[in-house]
mmCIF file of C-alpha atoms in Angstrom:
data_model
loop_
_atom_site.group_PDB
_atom_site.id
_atom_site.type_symbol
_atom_site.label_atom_id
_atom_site.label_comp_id
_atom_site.label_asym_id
_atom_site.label_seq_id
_atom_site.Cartn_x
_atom_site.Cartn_y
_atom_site.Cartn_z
ATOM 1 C CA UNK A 3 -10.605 30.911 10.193
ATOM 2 C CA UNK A 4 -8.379 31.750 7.375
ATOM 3 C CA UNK A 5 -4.822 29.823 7.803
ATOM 4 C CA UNK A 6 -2.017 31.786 8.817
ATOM 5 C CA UNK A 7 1.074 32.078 7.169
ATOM 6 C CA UNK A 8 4.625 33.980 8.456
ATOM 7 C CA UNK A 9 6.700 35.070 5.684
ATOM 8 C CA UNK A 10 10.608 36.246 6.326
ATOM 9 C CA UNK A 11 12.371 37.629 4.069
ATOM 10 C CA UNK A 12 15.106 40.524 4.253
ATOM 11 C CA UNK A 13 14.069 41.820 0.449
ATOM 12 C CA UNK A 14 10.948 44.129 1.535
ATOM 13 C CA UNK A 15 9.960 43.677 -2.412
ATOM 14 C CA UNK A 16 9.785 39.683 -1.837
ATOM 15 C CA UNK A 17 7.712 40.123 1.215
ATOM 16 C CA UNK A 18 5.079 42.512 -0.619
ATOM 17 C CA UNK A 19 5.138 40.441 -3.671
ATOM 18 C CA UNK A 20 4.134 36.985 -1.610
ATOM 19 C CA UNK A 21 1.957 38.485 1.226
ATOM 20 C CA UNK A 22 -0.022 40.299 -1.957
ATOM 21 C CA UNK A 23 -0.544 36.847 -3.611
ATOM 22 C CA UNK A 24 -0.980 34.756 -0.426
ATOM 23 C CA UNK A 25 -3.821 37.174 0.367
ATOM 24 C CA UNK A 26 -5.303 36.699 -2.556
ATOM 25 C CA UNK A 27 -5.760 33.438 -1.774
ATOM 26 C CA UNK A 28 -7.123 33.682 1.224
ATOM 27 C CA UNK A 29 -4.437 33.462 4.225
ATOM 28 C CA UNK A 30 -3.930 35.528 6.714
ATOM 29 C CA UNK A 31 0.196 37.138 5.938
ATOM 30 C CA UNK A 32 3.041 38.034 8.580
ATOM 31 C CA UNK A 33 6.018 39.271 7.884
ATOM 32 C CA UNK A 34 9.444 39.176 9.368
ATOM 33 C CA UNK A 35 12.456 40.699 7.323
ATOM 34 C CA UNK A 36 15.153 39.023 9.744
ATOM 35 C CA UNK A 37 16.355 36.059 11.092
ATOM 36 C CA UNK A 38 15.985 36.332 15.273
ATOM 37 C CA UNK A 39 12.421 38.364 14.384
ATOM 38 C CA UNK A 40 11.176 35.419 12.411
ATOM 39 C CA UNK A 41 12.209 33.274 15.462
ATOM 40 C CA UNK A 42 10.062 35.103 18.050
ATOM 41 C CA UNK A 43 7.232 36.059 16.154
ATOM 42 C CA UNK A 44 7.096 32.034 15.220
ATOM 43 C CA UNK A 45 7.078 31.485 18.944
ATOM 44 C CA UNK A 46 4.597 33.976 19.641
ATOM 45 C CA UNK A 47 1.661 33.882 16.934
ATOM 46 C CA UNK A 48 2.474 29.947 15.930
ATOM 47 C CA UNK A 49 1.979 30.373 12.361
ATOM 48 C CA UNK A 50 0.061 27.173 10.464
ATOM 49 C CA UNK A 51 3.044 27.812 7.656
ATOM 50 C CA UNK A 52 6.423 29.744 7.156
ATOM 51 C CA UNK A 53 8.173 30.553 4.132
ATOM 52 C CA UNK A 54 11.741 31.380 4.321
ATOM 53 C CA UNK A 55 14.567 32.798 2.661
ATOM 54 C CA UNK A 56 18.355 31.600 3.416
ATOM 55 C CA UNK A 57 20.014 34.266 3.044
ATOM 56 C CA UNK A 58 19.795 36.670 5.541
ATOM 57 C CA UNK A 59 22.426 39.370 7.200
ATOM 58 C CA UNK A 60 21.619 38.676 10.932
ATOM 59 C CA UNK A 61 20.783 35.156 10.700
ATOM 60 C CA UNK A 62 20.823 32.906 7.619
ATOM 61 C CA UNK A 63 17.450 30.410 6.930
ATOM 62 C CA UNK A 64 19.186 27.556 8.059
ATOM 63 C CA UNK A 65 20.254 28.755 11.851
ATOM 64 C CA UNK A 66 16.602 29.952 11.740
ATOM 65 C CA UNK A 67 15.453 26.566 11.303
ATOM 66 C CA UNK A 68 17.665 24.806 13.821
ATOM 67 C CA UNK A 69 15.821 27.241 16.398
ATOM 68 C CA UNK A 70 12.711 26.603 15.232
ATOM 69 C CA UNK A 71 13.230 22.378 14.923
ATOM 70 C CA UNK A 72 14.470 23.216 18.770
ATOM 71 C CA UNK A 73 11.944 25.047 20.185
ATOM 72 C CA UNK A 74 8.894 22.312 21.192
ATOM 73 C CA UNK A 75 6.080 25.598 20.579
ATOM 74 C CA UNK A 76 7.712 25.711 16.972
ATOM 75 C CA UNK A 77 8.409 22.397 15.874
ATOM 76 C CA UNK A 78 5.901 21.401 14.000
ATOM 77 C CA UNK A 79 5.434 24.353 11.695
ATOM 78 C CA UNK A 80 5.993 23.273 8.433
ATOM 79 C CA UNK A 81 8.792 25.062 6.448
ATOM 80 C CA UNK A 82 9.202 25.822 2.823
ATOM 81 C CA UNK A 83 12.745 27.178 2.354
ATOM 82 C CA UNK A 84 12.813 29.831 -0.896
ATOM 83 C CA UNK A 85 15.514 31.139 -1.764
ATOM 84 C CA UNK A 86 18.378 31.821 -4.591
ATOM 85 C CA UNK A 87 20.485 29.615 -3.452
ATOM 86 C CA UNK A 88 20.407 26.407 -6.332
ATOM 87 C CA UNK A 89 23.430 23.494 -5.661
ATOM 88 C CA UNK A 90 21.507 20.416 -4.433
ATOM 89 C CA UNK A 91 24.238 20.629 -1.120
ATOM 90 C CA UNK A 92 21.972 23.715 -0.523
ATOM 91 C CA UNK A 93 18.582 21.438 -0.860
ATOM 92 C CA UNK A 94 20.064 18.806 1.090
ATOM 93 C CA UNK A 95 21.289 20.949 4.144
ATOM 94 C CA UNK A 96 17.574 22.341 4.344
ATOM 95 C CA UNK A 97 15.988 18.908 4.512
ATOM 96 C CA UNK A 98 18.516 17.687 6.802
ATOM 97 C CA UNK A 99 18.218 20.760 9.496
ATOM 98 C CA UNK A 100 13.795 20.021 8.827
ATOM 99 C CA UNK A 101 13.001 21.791 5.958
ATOM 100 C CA UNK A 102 9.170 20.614 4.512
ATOM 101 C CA UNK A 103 10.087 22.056 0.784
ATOM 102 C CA UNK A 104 12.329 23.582 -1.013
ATOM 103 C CA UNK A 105 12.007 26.137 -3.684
ATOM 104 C CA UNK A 106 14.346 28.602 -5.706
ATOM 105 C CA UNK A 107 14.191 32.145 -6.652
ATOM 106 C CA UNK A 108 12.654 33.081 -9.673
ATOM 107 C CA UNK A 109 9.459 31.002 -8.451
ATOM 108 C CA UNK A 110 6.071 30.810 -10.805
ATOM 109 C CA UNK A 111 3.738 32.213 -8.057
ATOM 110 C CA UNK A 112 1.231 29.644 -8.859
ATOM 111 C CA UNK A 113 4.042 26.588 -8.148
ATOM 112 C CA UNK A 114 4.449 28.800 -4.903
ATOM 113 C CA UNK A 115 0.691 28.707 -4.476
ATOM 114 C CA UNK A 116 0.626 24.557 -5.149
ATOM 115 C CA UNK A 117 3.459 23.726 -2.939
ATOM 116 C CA UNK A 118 1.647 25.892 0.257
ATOM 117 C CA UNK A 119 -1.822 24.313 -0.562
ATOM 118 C CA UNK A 120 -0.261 20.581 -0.921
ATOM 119 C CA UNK A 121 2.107 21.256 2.635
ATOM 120 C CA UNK A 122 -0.960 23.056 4.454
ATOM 121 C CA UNK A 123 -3.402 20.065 3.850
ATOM 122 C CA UNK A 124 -0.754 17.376 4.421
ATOM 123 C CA UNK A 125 -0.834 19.165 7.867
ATOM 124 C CA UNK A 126 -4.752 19.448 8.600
ATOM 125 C CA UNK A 127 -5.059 15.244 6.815
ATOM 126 C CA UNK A 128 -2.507 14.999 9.710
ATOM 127 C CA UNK A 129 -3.694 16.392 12.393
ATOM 128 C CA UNK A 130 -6.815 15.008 11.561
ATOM 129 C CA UNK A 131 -4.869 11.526 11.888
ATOM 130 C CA UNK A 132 -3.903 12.125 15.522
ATOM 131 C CA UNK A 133 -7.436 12.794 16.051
ATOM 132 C CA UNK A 134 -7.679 9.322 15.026
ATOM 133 C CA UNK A 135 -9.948 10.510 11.949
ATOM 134 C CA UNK A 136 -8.488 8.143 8.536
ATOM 135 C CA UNK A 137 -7.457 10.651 6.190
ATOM 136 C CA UNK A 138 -9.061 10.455 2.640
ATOM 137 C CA UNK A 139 -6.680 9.100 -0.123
ATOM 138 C CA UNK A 140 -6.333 7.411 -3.689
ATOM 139 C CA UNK A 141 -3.331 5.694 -5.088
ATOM 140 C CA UNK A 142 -4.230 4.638 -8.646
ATOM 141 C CA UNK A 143 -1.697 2.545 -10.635
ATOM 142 C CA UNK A 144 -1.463 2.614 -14.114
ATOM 143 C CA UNK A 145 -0.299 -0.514 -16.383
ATOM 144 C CA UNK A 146 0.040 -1.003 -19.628
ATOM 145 C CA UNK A 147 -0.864 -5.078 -21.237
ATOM 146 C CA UNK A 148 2.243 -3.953 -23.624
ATOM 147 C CA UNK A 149 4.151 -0.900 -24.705
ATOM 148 C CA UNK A 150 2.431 1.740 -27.005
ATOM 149 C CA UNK A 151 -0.397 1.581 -25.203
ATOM 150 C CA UNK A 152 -0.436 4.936 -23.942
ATOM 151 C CA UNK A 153 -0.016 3.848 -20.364
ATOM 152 C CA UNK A 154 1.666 7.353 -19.589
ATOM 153 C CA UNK A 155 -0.138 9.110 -21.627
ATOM 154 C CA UNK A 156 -3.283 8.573 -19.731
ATOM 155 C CA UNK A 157 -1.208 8.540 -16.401
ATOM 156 C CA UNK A 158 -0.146 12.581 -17.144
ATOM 157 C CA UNK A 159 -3.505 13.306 -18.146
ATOM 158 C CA UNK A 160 -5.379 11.637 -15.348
ATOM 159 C CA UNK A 161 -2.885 13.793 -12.787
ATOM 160 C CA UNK A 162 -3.882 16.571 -14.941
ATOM 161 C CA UNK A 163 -7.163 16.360 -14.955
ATOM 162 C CA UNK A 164 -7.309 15.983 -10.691
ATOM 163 C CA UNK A 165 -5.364 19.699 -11.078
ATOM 164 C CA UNK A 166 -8.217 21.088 -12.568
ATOM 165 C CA UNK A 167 -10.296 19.350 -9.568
ATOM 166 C CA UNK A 168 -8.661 21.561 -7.175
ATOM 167 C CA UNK A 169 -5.831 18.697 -6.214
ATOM 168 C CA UNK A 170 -2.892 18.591 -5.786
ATOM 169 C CA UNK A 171 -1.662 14.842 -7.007
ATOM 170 C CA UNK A 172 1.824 13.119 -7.181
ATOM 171 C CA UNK A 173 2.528 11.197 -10.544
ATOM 172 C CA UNK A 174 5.117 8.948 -9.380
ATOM 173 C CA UNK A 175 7.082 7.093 -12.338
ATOM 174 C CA UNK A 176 7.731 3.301 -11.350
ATOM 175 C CA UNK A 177 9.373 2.797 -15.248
ATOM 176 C CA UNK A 178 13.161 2.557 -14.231
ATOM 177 C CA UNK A 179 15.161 2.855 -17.806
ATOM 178 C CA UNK A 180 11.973 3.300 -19.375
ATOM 179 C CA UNK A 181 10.738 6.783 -17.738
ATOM 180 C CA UNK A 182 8.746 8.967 -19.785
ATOM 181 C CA UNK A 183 6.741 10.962 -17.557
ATOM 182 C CA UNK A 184 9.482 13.774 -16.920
ATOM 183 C CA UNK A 185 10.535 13.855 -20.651
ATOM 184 C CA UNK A 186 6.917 14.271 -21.948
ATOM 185 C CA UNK A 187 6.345 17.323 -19.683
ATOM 186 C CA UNK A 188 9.570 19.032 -20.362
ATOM 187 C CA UNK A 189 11.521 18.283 -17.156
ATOM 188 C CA UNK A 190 14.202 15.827 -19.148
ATOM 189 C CA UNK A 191 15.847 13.027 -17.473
ATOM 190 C CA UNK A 192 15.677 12.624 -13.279
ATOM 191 C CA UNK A 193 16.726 9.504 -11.644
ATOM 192 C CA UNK A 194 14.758 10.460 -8.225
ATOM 193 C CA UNK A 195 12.789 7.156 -8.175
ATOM 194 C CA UNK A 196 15.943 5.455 -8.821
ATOM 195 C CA UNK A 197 18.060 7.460 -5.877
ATOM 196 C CA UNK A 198 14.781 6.500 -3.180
ATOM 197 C CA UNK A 199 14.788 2.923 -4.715
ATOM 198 C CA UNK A 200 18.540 2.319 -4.073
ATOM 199 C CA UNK A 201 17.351 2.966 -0.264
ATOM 200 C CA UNK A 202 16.248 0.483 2.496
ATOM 201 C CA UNK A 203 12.507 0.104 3.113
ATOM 202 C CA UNK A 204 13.673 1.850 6.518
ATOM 203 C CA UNK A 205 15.396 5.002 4.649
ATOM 204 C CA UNK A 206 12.160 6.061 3.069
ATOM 205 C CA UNK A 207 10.430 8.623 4.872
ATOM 206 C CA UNK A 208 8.273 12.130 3.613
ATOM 207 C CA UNK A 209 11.104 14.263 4.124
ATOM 208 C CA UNK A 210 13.239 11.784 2.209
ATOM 209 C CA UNK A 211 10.269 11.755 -1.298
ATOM 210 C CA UNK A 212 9.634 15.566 -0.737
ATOM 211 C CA UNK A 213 14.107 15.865 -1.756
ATOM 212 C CA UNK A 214 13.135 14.236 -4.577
ATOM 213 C CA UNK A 215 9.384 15.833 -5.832
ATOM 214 C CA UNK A 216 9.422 18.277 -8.663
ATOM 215 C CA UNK A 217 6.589 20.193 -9.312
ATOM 216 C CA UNK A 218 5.026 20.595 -12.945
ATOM 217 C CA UNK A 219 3.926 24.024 -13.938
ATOM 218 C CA UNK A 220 0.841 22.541 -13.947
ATOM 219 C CA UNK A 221 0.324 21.850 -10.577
ATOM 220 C CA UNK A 222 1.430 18.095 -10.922
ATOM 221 C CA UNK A 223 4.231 16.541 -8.429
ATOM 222 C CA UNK A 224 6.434 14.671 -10.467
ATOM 223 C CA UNK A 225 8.779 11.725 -9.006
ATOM 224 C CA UNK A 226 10.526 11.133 -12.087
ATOM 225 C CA UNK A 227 12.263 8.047 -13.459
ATOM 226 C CA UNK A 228 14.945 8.399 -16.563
ATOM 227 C CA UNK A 229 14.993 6.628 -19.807
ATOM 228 C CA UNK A 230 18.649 5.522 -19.165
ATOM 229 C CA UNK A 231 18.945 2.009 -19.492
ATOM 230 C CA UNK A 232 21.739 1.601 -16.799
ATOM 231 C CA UNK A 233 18.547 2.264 -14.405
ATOM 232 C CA UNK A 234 16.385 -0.629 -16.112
ATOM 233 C CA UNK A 235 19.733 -2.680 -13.924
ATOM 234 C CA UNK A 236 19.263 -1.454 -10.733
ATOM 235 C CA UNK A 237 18.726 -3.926 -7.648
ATOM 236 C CA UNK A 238 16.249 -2.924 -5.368
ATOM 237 C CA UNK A 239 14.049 -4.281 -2.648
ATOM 238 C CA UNK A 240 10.433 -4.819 -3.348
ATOM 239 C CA UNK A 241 9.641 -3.746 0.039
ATOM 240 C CA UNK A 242 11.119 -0.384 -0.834
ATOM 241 C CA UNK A 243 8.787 -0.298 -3.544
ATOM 242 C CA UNK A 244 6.203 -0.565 -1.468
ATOM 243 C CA UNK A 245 7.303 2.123 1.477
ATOM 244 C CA UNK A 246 7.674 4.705 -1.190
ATOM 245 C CA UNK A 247 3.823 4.091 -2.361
ATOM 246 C CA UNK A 248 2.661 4.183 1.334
ATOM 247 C CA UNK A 249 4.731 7.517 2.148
ATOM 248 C CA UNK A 250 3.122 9.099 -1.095
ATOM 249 C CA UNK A 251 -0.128 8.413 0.189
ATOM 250 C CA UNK A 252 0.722 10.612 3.549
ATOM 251 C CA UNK A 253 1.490 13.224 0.930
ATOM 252 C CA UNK A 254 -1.629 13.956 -1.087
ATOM 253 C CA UNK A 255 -5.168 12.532 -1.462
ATOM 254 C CA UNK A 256 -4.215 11.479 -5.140
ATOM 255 C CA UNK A 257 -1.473 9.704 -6.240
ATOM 256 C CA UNK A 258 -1.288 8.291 -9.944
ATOM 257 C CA UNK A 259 1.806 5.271 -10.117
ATOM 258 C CA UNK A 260 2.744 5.093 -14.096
ATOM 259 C CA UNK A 261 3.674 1.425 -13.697
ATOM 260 C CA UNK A 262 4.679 0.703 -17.121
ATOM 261 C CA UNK A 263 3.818 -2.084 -19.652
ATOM 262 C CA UNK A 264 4.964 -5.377 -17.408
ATOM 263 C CA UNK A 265 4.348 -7.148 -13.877
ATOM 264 C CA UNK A 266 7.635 -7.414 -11.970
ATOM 265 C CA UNK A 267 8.325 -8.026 -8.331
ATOM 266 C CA UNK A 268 8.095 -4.318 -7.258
ATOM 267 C CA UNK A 269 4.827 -4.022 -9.258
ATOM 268 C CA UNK A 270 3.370 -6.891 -8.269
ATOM 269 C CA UNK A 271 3.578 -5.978 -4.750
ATOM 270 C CA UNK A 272 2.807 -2.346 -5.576
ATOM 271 C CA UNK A 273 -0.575 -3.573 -6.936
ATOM 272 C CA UNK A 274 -1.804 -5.365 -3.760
ATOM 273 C CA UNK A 275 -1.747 -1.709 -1.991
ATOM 274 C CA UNK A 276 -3.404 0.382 -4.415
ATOM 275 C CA UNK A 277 -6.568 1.528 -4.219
ATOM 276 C CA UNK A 278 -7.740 0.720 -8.055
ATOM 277 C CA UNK A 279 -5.309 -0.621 -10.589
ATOM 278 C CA UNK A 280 -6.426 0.672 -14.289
ATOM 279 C CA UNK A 281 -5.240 -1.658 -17.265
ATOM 280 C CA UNK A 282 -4.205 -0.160 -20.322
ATOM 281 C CA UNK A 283 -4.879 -1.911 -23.403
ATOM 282 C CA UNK A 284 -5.054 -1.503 -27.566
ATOM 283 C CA UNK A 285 -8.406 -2.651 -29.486
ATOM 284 C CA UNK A 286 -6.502 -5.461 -31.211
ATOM 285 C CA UNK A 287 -6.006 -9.393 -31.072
ATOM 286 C CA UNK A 288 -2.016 -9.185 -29.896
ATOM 287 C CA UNK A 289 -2.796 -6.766 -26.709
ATOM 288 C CA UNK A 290 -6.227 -8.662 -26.576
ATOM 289 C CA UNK A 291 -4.449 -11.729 -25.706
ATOM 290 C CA UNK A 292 -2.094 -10.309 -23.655
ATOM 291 C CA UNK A 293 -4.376 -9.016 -21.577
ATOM 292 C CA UNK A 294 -6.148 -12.106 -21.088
ATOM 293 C CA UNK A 295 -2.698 -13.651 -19.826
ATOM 294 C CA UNK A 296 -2.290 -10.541 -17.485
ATOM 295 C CA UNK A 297 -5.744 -11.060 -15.874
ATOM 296 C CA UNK A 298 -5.499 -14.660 -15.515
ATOM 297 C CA UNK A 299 -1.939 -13.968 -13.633
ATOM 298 C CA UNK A 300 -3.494 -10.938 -11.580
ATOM 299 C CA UNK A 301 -6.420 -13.766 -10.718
ATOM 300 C CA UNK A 302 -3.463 -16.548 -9.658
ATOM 301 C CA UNK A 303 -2.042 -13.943 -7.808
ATOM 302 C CA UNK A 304 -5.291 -12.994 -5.721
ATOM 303 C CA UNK A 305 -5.554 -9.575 -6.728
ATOM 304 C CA UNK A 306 -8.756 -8.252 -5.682
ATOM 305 C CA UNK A 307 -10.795 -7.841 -8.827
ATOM 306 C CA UNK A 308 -12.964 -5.243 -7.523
ATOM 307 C CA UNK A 309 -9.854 -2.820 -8.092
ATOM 308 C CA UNK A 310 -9.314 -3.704 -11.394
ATOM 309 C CA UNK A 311 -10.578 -1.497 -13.912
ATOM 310 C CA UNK A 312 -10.018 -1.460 -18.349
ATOM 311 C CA UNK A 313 -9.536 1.419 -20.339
ATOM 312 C CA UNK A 314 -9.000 0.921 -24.020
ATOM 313 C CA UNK A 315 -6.861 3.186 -25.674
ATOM 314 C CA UNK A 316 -7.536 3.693 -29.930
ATOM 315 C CA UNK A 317 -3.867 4.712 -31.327
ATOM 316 C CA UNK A 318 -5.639 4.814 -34.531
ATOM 317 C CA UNK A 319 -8.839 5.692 -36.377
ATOM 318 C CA UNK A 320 -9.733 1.436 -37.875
ATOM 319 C CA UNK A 321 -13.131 -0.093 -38.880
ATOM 320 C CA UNK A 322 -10.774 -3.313 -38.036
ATOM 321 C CA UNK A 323 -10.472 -3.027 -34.529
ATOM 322 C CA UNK A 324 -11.594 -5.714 -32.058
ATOM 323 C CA UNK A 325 -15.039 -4.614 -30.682
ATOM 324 C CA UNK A 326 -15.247 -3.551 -26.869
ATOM 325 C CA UNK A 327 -18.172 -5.998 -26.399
ATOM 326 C CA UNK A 328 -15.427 -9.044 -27.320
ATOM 327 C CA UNK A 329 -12.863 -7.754 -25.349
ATOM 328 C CA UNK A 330 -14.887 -7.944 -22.162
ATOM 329 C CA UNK A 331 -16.164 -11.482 -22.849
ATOM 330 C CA UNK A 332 -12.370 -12.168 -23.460
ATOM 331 C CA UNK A 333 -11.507 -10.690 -19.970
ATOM 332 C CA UNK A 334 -14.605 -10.817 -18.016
ATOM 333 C CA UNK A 335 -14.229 -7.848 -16.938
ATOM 334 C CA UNK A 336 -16.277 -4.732 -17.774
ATOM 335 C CA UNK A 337 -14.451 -1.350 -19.852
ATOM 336 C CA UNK A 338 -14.219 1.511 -17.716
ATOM 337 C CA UNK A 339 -13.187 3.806 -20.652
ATOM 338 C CA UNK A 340 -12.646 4.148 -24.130
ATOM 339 C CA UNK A 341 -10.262 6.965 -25.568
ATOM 340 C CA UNK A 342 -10.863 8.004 -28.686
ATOM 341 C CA UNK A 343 -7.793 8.151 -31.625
ATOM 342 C CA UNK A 344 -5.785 11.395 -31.576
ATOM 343 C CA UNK A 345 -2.445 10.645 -32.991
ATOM 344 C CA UNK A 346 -2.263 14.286 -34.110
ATOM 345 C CA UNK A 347 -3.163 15.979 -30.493
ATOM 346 C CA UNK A 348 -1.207 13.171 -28.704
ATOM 347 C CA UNK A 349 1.788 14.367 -30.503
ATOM 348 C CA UNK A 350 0.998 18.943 -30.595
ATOM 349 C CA UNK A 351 0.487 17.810 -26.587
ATOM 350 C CA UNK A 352 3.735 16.603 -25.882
ATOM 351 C CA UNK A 353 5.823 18.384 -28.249
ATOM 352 C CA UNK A 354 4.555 21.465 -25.776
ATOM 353 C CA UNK A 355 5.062 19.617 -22.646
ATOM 354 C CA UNK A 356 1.860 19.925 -21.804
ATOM 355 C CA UNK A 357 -1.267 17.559 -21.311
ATOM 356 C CA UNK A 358 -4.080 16.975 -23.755
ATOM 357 C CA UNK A 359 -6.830 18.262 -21.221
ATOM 358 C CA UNK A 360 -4.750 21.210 -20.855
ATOM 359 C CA UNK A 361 -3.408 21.875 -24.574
ATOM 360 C CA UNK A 362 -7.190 21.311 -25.778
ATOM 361 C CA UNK A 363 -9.220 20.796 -23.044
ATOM 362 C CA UNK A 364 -12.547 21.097 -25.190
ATOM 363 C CA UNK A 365 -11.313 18.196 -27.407
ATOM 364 C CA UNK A 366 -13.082 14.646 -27.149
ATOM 365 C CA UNK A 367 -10.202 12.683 -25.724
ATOM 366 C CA UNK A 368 -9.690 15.118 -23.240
ATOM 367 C CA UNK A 369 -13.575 14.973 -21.804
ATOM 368 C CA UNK A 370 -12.985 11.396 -21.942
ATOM 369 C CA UNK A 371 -9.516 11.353 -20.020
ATOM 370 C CA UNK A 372 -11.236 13.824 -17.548
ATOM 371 C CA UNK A 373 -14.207 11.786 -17.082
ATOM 372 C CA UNK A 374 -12.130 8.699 -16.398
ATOM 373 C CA UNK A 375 -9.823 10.752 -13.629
ATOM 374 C CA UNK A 376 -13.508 11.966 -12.119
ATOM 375 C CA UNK A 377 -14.431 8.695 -11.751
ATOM 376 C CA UNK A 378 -11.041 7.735 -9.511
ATOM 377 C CA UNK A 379 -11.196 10.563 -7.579
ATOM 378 C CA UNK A 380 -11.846 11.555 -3.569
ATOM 379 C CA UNK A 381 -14.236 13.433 -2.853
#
């Protein structure tokens, strides 16, 4: 049965508009176009989903969600507040009073589309969970033996490529001071992994990572760390670390971690609760070695290596290059990829903010960075 979803807005335009493209994707649309009507049909029909304007004459969005946090028939609906309203004290207020998202007026209706997919099967993985049914999920991290790898660069493309898989994944930036991922797909500098690191382990909850999620016009949820080197200072409980990479995975069958080009505390406990852990290294003797010095740590360490995985990354077209066959002697460990050179599309791709399998999807690197995100994903 097709999932049912109430909208209420008091602009009869907005209400066409977003019934006409929920349709289309298959829900089943109510309408309400006030504040105490939203409240009893809620009650009433018990909607799987509301989306909901603020501003309202009778009764504005938040009042409306007080009642329906209050009401025990309507307080687990999920909300996604949308509305003009932009000052973060706006965005706060809604996730304070139970908001589930947060989104402002003018909205791409396929970001609209995303964030009611990713909140409508967070809520059937959950129920599914109090079922006592375990809830399908992937949290791959990403490291780089060094930087100039192109750690990132196949972080963004992996999240990418799970987009055009039908999910819905988080790309969650773990490179305080040294954040990339929001600057290579246009977004510019956000501290949000910063602001949830500066929290206790016990301050991190879903509501508390969805304040900080920004989603990509791609389809990707981006929390974003800045290239501001006052972040690369920041003090921060490992265990915090780890509570934001567990939340994430109550948030979406596939979470990528970018987790930069060096083992820390915070990564180092990040890795032991991932799922697979891909190693990013360069065809030559310098990252060669430092690879071997990362394994043999990883090993000391008793990190599974089941989990680990290799992809090499070619920055440039060489006849010089160390071949793959010596670097898994050297590490012992088998290649799970090899990405061809692109210097050229590397750079077109992220001068447009967007990612290679999207900018030239029928390119070489990008089969290969699809086949590689294929080959990590649920399903």
């Amino acid at each position: 049965m097709a999932e049912k979803i109430l909208i209420v807005d008091d602009d009869i335009d907005s209400l066409k508009l977003i019934g006409l493209m929920l349709q289309r994707h298959g829900y089943e649309v109510a309408a309400a176009n006030a504040g105490n009507q939203a409240v009893n049909k809620a009650a009433s029909d018990v909607p799987d989903l509301i989306i909901l304007d603020v501003m309202m004459p009778d009764m504005d969005g938040y009042e409306v969600t007080r009642r329906l946090r209050a009401n025990p028939t309507t307080r687990s609906i999920p909300i996604i507040m949308f509305t003009a309203k932009t000052l973060i004290d706006d965005k706060v207020k809604a996730f304070e009073l139970g908001a589930d998202d947060y989104l402002t007026k003018p909205t791409h209706p396929a970001e609209l589309a995303s964030r009611v997919k990713a909140i409508l099967s967070r809520n059937t993985a959950q129920d599914g969970d109090e079922d006592g049914s375990k809830r399908n999920s992937t949290v791959l991290g990403v490291m780089g033996v060094k930087g100039g790898v192109g750690t990132t660069t196949i972080a963004v493309n992996m999240a990418a490529a799970m987009v055009q898989s039908g999910e819905t994944p988080i790309l969650a930036d773990f490179c305080l001071g040294q954040g990339t991922v929001g600057l290579s797909l246009g977004h510019g500098q956000a501290s949000s992994m910063a602001t949830l690191l500066s929290r206790a382990p016990n301050e991190i909850s879903a509501r508390a990572i969805e304040g900080q999620l920004v989603s990509h016009q791609t389809g990707i949820r981006l929390l974003m760390a800045s290239t501001r080197p006052k972040e690369a200072l920041l003090s921060y409980a490992p265990e915090t670390a780890l509570e934001i990479v567990n939340t994430l995975r109550s948030l979406s069958t596939q979470v990528v971690l970018d987790l930069g080009n060096h083992l820390n505390m915070a990564s180092g406990r990040v890795m032991r609760t991932v799922d697979q852990l891909l190693i990013v290294i360069e065809p030559n003797r310098v990252a060669l070695t430092m690879a071997r010095e990362l394994f043999q740590t990883l090993d000391a360490e008793t990190i599974d290596r089941a989990k680990l995985n290799i992809a090499v990354m070619n920055r440039s077209q060489s006849s010089i290059q160390t071949p793959w066959q010596e670097i898994e002697q050297a590490l012992g460990q088998e290649i799970k990829a090899i990405i061809s050179a692109a210097p050229d599309l590397a750079f077109q791709a992220v001068e447009a903010n967007v990612p290679i399998v999207l900018f030239r999807p029928n390119s070489i690197t990008a089969s290969q960075l699809s086949k590689l995100a294929e080959d990590f994903r649920v399903g």
